[in-house]
């Protein structure tokens, strides 16, 4: 090889150490007499060295990442039962910096979700962010198993083989498939970054849903189950939606899905308006958790008076255990915007029932909303 | 199955070449010690997985230099690096003010094993690679994919020629040189700024 050849060919050979004595001599001579060439040659060898090392470094990190996953999943399976208790407390950060690379990407995705929306630290939306890594949650495992079974059965609706990103709660508006959830469950940080939304009904089946309309300010999204002739339950909905605002001090309860199981909580209307005097909202004294966004807030007579949207973080000016609900009035306003507006049920069948009976009836129409992204 | 017996120096060179079996072995032998220590010092299992991975990358980086020799066992080195990284992380987050030197002063036998320089060199290396990646992102196609295939994914020129539709590896190589030329320009222009 003569060093008058392609500079890269020479640089590669130089880095690989395959240049002969005479070629090295020739190279040294040229570099001494031609400083521009010398600079270019030095840069070239450095670049080859760097990009080679960088590639090697990347492959090593990928490998170590894989080893870590293998090892952790081995350990996880041993400790599965201890971890179940932690399930509702782990959250994925809203913004996983893509630049954090493989080194950390499988590991540090869990941390407390920071307060979002309105730059108000006392206000936290309560959709639940779900593990990206399947191995991370025992509950998720169960869910996947269930998915596989559904897929096996073939004729039933099958969710996409991607991971659940967010989950929230939804409840039926009409028996034929219209339902409502919090807008932030599907549009996280105002980005519609979901591929598909499924509900998991009370019998464990998944149904795909599409977005009908939404109001980002009020934090409501109205959706509909895609399946034809779909019905939530046998008859009409047992509850009605309140058209006016409920009074201060009204006793309320809610049903939602902070985890895989439906959860009941009760409280009262603490203030007629929500955060910063927002009259589309209520302030509630009610313990809520992530995943309960979109849950119905129901009064003693079985009227839905609101939709749970956020919890107050502990701090000045907020009580421990306070949360916020969007008034059902905002929901009714939004429904008016749907062409062929669906008819809401006008007969309340819950008013004379005991709380236990009310809950039993409501359960059929309250479900987990799962947002998927590839 | 009997696993071969390695000396630390042999392990180190295997690690440096990215040998999976050896890396796995080093991982298994050392992870639980670091995990145990970290749990006692306010970290979680997720933290220790992070930390241990980074410590491995530090060691991997050091081991790229064939002149590098360990003055202690691999385990001790990894443990010391992990501690160092953890204290640094705590300092950064200022969860609690920690004087790095004071805390390390407690473990006298570890002094001199790991210096700040090792960690700093590691960070410089990472930054350098990031800059290179940034330049690589800017050169456009097909150069970006071609260089990544060759350098990052370790594909042969034969495979690349087939994947990218060049008539033969020689043509692919000519293209690779052109791409390297563009990358050099971009990278050193960025450096000059």
XYZ file of C-alpha atoms in Angstrom:
567
model
C 0.000 0.000 0.000
C 1.227 3.442 -0.762
C 0.288 6.255 1.567
C -0.769 8.308 -1.419
C -3.829 6.053 -1.372
C -7.114 6.931 0.265
C -6.327 8.603 3.599
C -8.963 6.479 5.377
C -7.493 3.262 4.150
C -4.132 4.322 5.525
C -5.666 5.545 8.772
C -7.500 2.245 9.272
C -4.345 0.281 8.628
C -2.462 2.565 10.982
C -5.003 2.074 13.785
C -5.024 -1.664 13.158
C -1.211 -1.651 13.236
C -0.828 -3.298 9.842
C 1.363 -0.711 8.149
C 4.848 -1.933 7.227
C 8.057 -0.235 8.353
C 8.558 1.392 4.994
C 4.944 2.606 4.850
C 5.294 4.091 8.323
C 8.461 5.828 7.224
C 6.757 7.215 4.158
C 3.833 8.376 6.291
C 6.112 10.128 8.775
C 7.880 11.916 5.927
C 4.638 13.122 4.383
C 3.305 14.302 7.716
C 6.434 16.313 8.348
C 6.359 18.032 4.986
C 2.588 18.500 4.714
C 1.006 19.910 7.889
C -2.486 20.000 6.417
C -2.240 16.311 5.662
C -0.844 15.642 9.138
C -3.804 17.360 10.770
C -6.278 15.509 8.626
C -4.543 12.206 9.231
C -4.481 12.692 12.996
C -8.150 13.566 13.022
C -8.931 10.521 10.922
C -7.121 8.073 13.177
C -8.667 9.653 16.253
C -12.113 9.466 14.738
C -11.713 5.803 13.833
C -10.437 5.092 17.334
C -13.312 6.962 18.934
C -16.119 5.548 16.864
C -14.751 2.033 17.257
C -14.488 2.445 21.029
C -17.916 4.058 21.140
C -19.480 1.133 19.304
C -17.792 -1.320 21.609
C -18.957 0.655 24.620
C -22.523 0.624 23.334
C -22.494 -3.110 22.738
C -21.109 -3.653 26.211
C -23.826 -1.513 27.792
C -26.530 -3.338 25.884
C -25.104 -6.626 27.036
C -24.846 -5.510 30.666
C -28.410 -4.232 30.440
C -29.562 -7.622 29.212
C -27.633 -9.431 31.919
C -29.142 -7.139 34.534
C -32.642 -7.862 33.293
C -32.027 -11.591 33.313
C -30.585 -11.489 36.792
C -33.264 -9.211 38.209
C -36.055 -11.272 36.744
C -34.511 -14.327 38.379
C -34.473 -12.534 41.697
C -37.897 -11.020 41.181
C -39.483 -14.378 40.655
C -38.061 -15.475 43.998
C -39.431 -12.444 45.778
C -42.663 -12.003 43.929
C -44.884 -12.137 46.955
C -43.123 -9.430 48.860
C -43.342 -7.098 45.918
C -47.082 -7.250 45.567
C -47.546 -4.883 48.463
C -45.490 -2.259 46.708
C -47.515 -2.386 43.566
C -49.536 0.803 43.836
C -46.608 2.847 45.039
C -44.384 2.528 42.023
C -44.728 4.995 39.230
C -42.898 5.612 36.041
C -41.582 9.107 35.547
C -43.574 11.049 33.028
C -40.560 12.033 31.053
C -37.988 9.349 30.649
C -35.181 11.118 28.907
C -34.459 9.077 25.856
C -30.873 10.162 26.118
C -30.354 8.225 29.294
C -29.554 5.280 27.041
C -29.541 1.623 27.758
C -27.480 1.985 30.871
C -30.388 3.194 32.892
C -33.415 2.825 30.717
C -34.632 -0.431 32.127
C -33.980 0.481 35.688
C -34.688 4.041 36.664
C -38.051 4.391 35.028
C -39.725 4.292 38.392
C -40.054 7.305 40.552
C -42.787 9.428 41.913
C -44.695 11.144 39.195
C -44.271 14.870 39.633
C -47.248 17.145 39.900
C -48.348 18.205 36.485
C -50.820 20.642 34.982
C -51.222 24.288 35.871
C -47.750 24.417 37.381
C -49.411 23.874 40.683
C -47.470 21.724 43.058
C -50.556 21.005 45.096
C -52.359 19.382 42.239
C -51.600 15.972 40.838
C -53.485 14.189 38.119
C -54.166 10.661 39.122
C -53.892 8.478 36.124
C -51.752 5.524 36.838
C -48.630 4.922 34.823
C -47.912 1.332 34.284
C -44.696 -0.635 34.059
C -42.994 -0.805 30.719
C -41.122 -3.879 31.753
C -43.404 -6.830 32.016
C -41.402 -8.437 34.740
C -41.792 -5.568 37.082
C -45.195 -6.199 38.465
C -46.773 -9.346 39.628
C -50.162 -7.958 38.739
C -48.978 -7.203 35.263
C -47.871 -10.792 34.930
C -51.329 -11.954 35.765
C -52.730 -9.573 33.251
C -50.411 -10.794 30.531
C -51.348 -14.331 31.285
C -54.929 -13.334 30.912
C -54.131 -11.620 27.634
C -52.497 -14.753 26.313
C -55.527 -16.762 27.258
C -57.753 -14.316 25.478
C -55.534 -14.475 22.422
C -55.668 -18.249 22.493
C -59.413 -18.192 22.513
C -59.179 -16.316 19.266
C -62.686 -15.044 18.751
C -62.527 -12.500 21.528
C -61.141 -9.004 21.161
C -57.395 -8.943 21.657
C -55.406 -5.959 22.809
C -52.247 -5.153 20.863
C -49.081 -6.899 22.018
C -47.663 -3.686 23.352
C -47.414 -2.645 26.940
C -49.964 -0.742 28.929
C -48.688 2.764 29.454
C -51.325 4.427 31.563
C -54.382 3.264 33.237
C -57.291 5.050 34.721
C -60.911 4.425 35.470
C -63.978 4.965 33.350
C -67.722 4.584 33.777
C -70.612 4.091 31.413
C -72.724 6.971 30.097
C -75.054 4.799 28.052
C -75.510 1.072 28.083
C -74.514 0.775 24.410
C -70.881 1.734 24.926
C -70.443 5.459 25.561
C -68.275 6.077 28.572
C -66.240 8.821 30.193
C -62.764 9.007 31.671
C -60.307 11.765 32.533
C -58.760 13.367 29.497
C -55.284 13.158 30.999
C -55.533 9.380 31.126
C -55.393 9.283 27.324
C -53.748 12.620 26.547
C -50.857 12.688 28.906
C -49.321 16.158 29.117
C -51.557 17.209 26.237
C -49.988 14.723 23.889
C -52.169 12.084 22.322
C -49.375 9.598 22.449
C -51.470 6.462 22.633
C -51.921 3.776 20.010
C -55.091 2.385 21.405
C -57.350 2.425 24.406
C -59.035 -0.627 25.840
C -61.400 -1.064 28.701
C -61.325 -4.139 30.826
C -64.886 -4.798 31.843
C -66.027 -6.311 35.123
C -65.849 -9.838 33.683
C -62.198 -9.336 32.723
C -62.743 -8.964 28.991
C -61.006 -6.318 26.947
C -62.843 -4.057 24.555
C -61.254 -1.542 22.238
C -62.576 1.995 22.420
C -62.294 5.098 20.297
C -62.278 8.749 21.269
C -65.556 10.570 20.628
C -64.743 14.001 21.997
C -62.804 15.592 24.800
C -62.369 18.777 26.768
C -58.781 19.242 27.873
C -59.565 22.174 30.176
C -62.253 20.331 32.054
C -60.212 17.106 31.829
C -62.965 14.916 30.432
C -62.831 12.504 27.510
C -65.873 10.750 26.118
C -65.167 7.476 24.374
C -67.117 4.592 22.927
C -66.549 0.864 22.768
C -65.959 -0.126 19.138
C -67.733 -3.467 19.209
C -71.136 -3.525 17.551
C -74.123 -4.347 19.715
C -71.959 -3.918 22.786
C -73.745 -3.626 26.126
C -72.242 -2.872 29.510
C -75.019 -4.624 31.407
C -78.385 -6.210 30.873
C -80.627 -3.237 31.411
C -80.360 0.522 31.340
C -77.830 2.198 33.611
C -78.978 2.183 37.235
C -77.621 5.683 37.909
C -78.243 9.142 36.531
C -75.913 12.035 35.865
C -76.573 15.164 37.936
C -77.314 18.270 35.885
C -76.687 20.770 38.644
C -73.983 21.104 41.232
C -74.266 19.268 44.518
C -74.172 21.072 47.843
C -71.366 21.577 50.278
C -70.996 18.702 52.691
C -72.791 16.121 50.505
C -71.668 12.607 51.326
C -70.067 10.970 48.309
C -68.374 7.725 47.357
C -66.335 6.491 44.446
C -65.251 3.260 42.767
C -62.011 3.026 40.832
C -58.970 1.042 39.809
C -55.780 2.145 41.533
C -54.598 -1.380 40.776
C -56.099 -4.456 39.221
C -58.934 -4.623 41.714
C -61.830 -2.261 42.060
C -61.573 -0.087 45.153
C -64.212 1.771 47.145
C -63.645 5.072 48.925
C -65.954 7.580 50.552
C -65.858 11.181 51.643
C -67.711 14.467 51.320
C -67.735 17.671 49.326
C -65.225 19.856 51.065
C -65.594 22.950 48.889
C -67.996 23.823 46.122
C -65.243 24.859 43.784
C -61.965 23.239 42.862
C -58.448 24.456 42.611
C -58.100 28.234 42.302
C -61.840 28.619 42.625
C -62.516 26.599 39.472
C -66.310 26.281 39.421
C -66.229 23.356 37.016
C -64.800 21.348 39.897
C -65.405 20.256 43.441
C -62.865 19.905 46.183
C -63.457 16.630 47.973
C -62.316 15.172 51.217
C -61.614 11.750 49.767
C -58.565 9.544 49.723
C -57.771 8.735 46.114
C -54.830 7.116 44.468
C -53.211 7.100 41.073
C -55.280 5.058 38.674
C -58.547 6.431 39.999
C -58.651 9.265 37.498
C -61.958 9.116 35.702
C -63.784 7.421 38.561
C -67.414 8.363 39.112
C -68.155 10.459 42.207
C -71.588 9.436 43.391
C -73.877 10.971 45.975
C -75.957 9.058 48.494
C -78.900 8.745 46.139
C -76.827 7.190 43.381
C -76.454 10.271 41.211
C -73.107 10.793 39.540
C -72.102 14.302 40.526
C -68.550 14.324 39.197
C -65.504 12.630 37.769
C -62.403 12.254 39.876
C -59.507 14.102 38.281
C -56.702 14.927 40.700
C -55.419 14.612 44.206
C -54.073 17.427 46.270
C -50.454 16.950 47.209
C -49.626 17.472 50.811
C -48.520 20.985 51.464
C -49.677 24.365 52.514
C -53.316 25.051 52.006
C -54.340 21.506 51.207
C -55.755 19.012 53.599
C -54.374 15.568 53.763
C -56.563 13.361 51.627
C -58.141 16.043 49.521
C -58.904 15.440 45.888
C -60.650 17.157 43.016
C -63.533 16.115 40.820
C -64.888 17.647 37.635
C -68.533 18.542 38.008
C -70.959 16.389 36.018
C -72.303 19.626 34.562
C -69.117 19.960 32.511
C -69.711 16.397 31.302
C -73.241 17.185 30.197
C -72.025 20.303 28.403
C -69.476 18.222 26.537
C -72.080 15.623 25.591
C -74.088 18.316 23.843
C -71.214 18.629 21.394
C -71.573 15.066 20.157
C -73.494 14.843 16.871
C -76.423 12.481 17.475
C -76.073 13.098 21.150
C -76.608 9.875 23.066
C -79.568 9.836 25.412
C -78.716 9.729 29.049
C -80.673 7.541 31.403
C -83.257 9.499 33.399
C -84.374 6.873 35.886
C -82.344 6.341 39.000
C -82.591 2.823 40.385
C -80.093 3.308 43.172
C -81.812 5.856 45.391
C -83.518 3.390 47.735
C -80.720 0.827 47.857
C -78.198 0.302 50.623
C -74.634 1.370 49.947
C -73.554 -2.242 49.404
C -76.278 -2.767 46.847
C -75.459 0.508 45.143
C -71.835 -0.557 44.850
C -72.771 -3.974 43.491
C -74.835 -2.333 40.742
C -72.211 0.319 39.965
C -69.452 -2.257 39.598
C -70.924 -3.488 36.310
C -70.532 -0.052 34.789
C -67.187 0.984 36.242
C -64.016 -0.398 34.679
C -60.333 0.009 34.180
C -59.221 2.066 31.141
C -55.909 0.956 29.686
C -53.882 3.076 27.327
C -51.453 1.296 25.084
C -48.455 2.514 23.235
C -45.977 0.572 21.157
C -20.530 -28.365 34.324
C -17.207 -27.167 35.483
C -16.368 -23.587 34.777
C -12.793 -22.762 33.908
C -10.698 -21.023 36.489
C -9.757 -17.489 35.600
C -7.268 -15.152 37.123
C -8.509 -11.607 37.605
C -6.224 -10.336 34.878
C -7.622 -12.876 32.443
C -11.139 -11.987 33.508
C -10.337 -8.378 32.935
C -9.153 -8.873 29.391
C -12.196 -11.021 28.665
C -14.396 -8.259 30.083
C -12.548 -5.720 27.955
C -13.343 -7.713 24.835
C -17.007 -7.845 25.843
C -17.159 -11.562 26.647
C -20.696 -12.280 27.777
C -20.029 -15.343 29.933
C -17.319 -13.602 31.892
C -19.391 -10.453 32.331
C -22.263 -12.549 33.612
C -19.943 -14.272 36.050
C -18.565 -10.998 37.346
C -22.095 -9.745 37.704
C -23.274 -12.735 39.687
C -20.258 -12.770 41.951
C -20.419 -9.129 42.897
C -23.886 -7.752 42.533
C -25.378 -8.956 45.805
C -22.559 -7.464 47.905
C -23.079 -4.053 46.343
C -26.834 -4.381 46.540
C -26.626 -5.262 50.234
C -24.374 -2.332 50.968
C -26.552 0.106 49.045
C -29.766 -0.964 50.732
C -28.081 -0.209 54.051
C -27.055 3.182 52.720
C -30.386 4.494 51.606
C -30.607 3.069 48.099
C -33.046 0.704 46.438
C -32.476 -2.405 44.367
C -33.146 -0.348 41.273
C -30.417 2.072 42.365
C -27.954 -0.702 42.863
C -28.688 -2.265 39.486
C -28.020 1.157 37.959
C -24.950 1.735 39.970
C -23.485 -1.666 39.356
C -24.010 -1.364 35.629
C -22.230 1.938 35.610
C -19.390 0.524 37.693
C -19.013 -2.271 35.152
C -18.853 0.278 32.348
C -16.162 2.201 34.249
C -14.118 -0.961 34.624
C -14.755 -1.858 30.986
C -13.507 1.558 29.934
C -10.390 1.285 32.048
C -9.709 -2.194 30.764
C -9.676 -0.934 27.177
C -6.198 0.323 27.914
C -4.069 -2.797 27.691
C -1.582 -1.280 30.128
C -4.195 -1.111 32.863
C -3.620 -3.504 35.716
C -5.647 -3.923 38.859
C -3.994 -3.424 42.206
C -6.811 -5.299 43.893
C -9.454 -7.862 43.044
C -12.158 -7.074 40.517
C -14.740 -7.309 43.275
C -12.996 -4.767 45.475
C -12.569 -2.421 42.554
C -16.216 -2.639 41.531
C -17.338 -2.133 45.103
C -15.137 0.922 45.517
C -16.327 2.412 42.228
C -19.950 1.774 43.145
C -19.539 3.507 46.492
C -17.879 6.422 44.820
C -20.625 6.728 42.229
C -23.265 6.498 44.924
C -21.767 9.240 47.078
C -21.453 11.393 43.979
C -25.064 10.777 43.142
C -26.153 11.674 46.653
C -24.093 14.810 46.493
C -25.640 15.784 43.190
C -29.128 15.252 44.513
C -28.001 16.786 47.782
C -30.365 14.513 49.613
C -27.870 14.809 52.387
C -24.643 16.728 52.378
C -21.803 14.250 52.244
C -18.152 14.961 52.229
C -16.837 12.451 49.794
C -13.371 12.377 51.286
C -14.588 11.955 54.834
C -16.803 9.054 54.010
C -14.154 7.327 51.985
C -11.623 8.004 54.695
C -13.442 5.438 56.764
C -12.488 2.672 54.392
C -8.776 2.967 54.518
C -8.005 -0.138 52.550
C -9.870 1.316 49.604
C -7.881 4.464 49.397
C -5.722 4.579 46.354
C -7.709 1.894 44.607
C -10.172 4.235 43.034
C -9.309 7.789 42.387
C -11.549 10.611 41.346
C -9.625 10.458 38.096
C -11.106 7.080 37.201
C -14.614 8.422 37.536
C -13.795 11.669 35.795
C -12.120 9.838 32.926
C -15.248 7.721 32.629
C -17.460 10.793 32.422
C -15.202 12.440 29.859
C -15.319 9.300 27.794
C -19.093 9.242 27.925
C -19.315 12.902 26.958
C -16.936 12.333 24.070
C -19.074 9.462 22.815
C -22.194 11.570 23.151
C -20.639 14.299 21.010
C -19.685 11.723 18.442
C -23.240 10.379 18.459
C -24.572 13.889 18.018
C -22.383 14.352 14.934
C -23.458 10.956 13.661
C -27.090 11.955 13.970
C -26.445 14.937 11.733
C -24.674 13.382 8.761
C -27.826 12.115 7.096
C -28.619 8.878 5.331
C -27.338 6.476 4.211
C -24.186 7.469 6.064
C -25.703 7.376 9.538
C -27.106 3.881 9.153
C -24.031 2.602 7.368
C -21.587 3.804 10.010
C -23.837 2.606 12.815
C -24.113 -0.816 11.194
C -20.351 -1.100 10.906
C -19.159 0.490 14.143
C -22.055 0.140 16.563
C -23.551 -3.141 15.448
C -20.290 -4.700 14.374
C -21.599 -5.875 11.013
C -19.177 -6.989 8.325
C -18.779 -5.112 5.050
C -20.265 -8.150 3.300
C -23.460 -7.974 5.311
C -23.607 -4.204 4.951
C -23.145 -4.398 1.176
C -26.063 -6.809 0.988
C -28.276 -4.823 3.408
C -27.661 -1.473 1.768
C -27.757 -2.742 -1.787
C -24.151 -2.206 -2.866
C -22.927 -4.479 -5.614
C -19.924 -5.606 -3.586
C -18.188 -4.991 -0.229
C -15.541 -2.889 -1.964
C -18.171 -0.349 -3.055
C -19.667 -0.332 0.427
C -16.207 0.352 1.804
C -15.708 3.295 -0.547
C -19.023 4.665 0.666
C -17.961 4.105 4.276
C -14.813 6.163 3.692
C -16.872 8.977 2.191
C -19.120 8.877 5.216
C -16.175 8.933 7.595
C -14.948 12.011 5.765
C -18.238 13.767 6.364
C -18.319 12.694 9.972
C -14.790 13.987 10.525
C -15.741 17.392 9.157
C -18.893 17.605 11.248
C -17.325 16.316 14.422
C -14.273 18.562 14.392
C -16.353 21.569 13.385
C -18.560 20.906 16.401
C -15.484 20.549 18.587
C -14.087 23.840 17.332
C -17.214 25.690 18.387
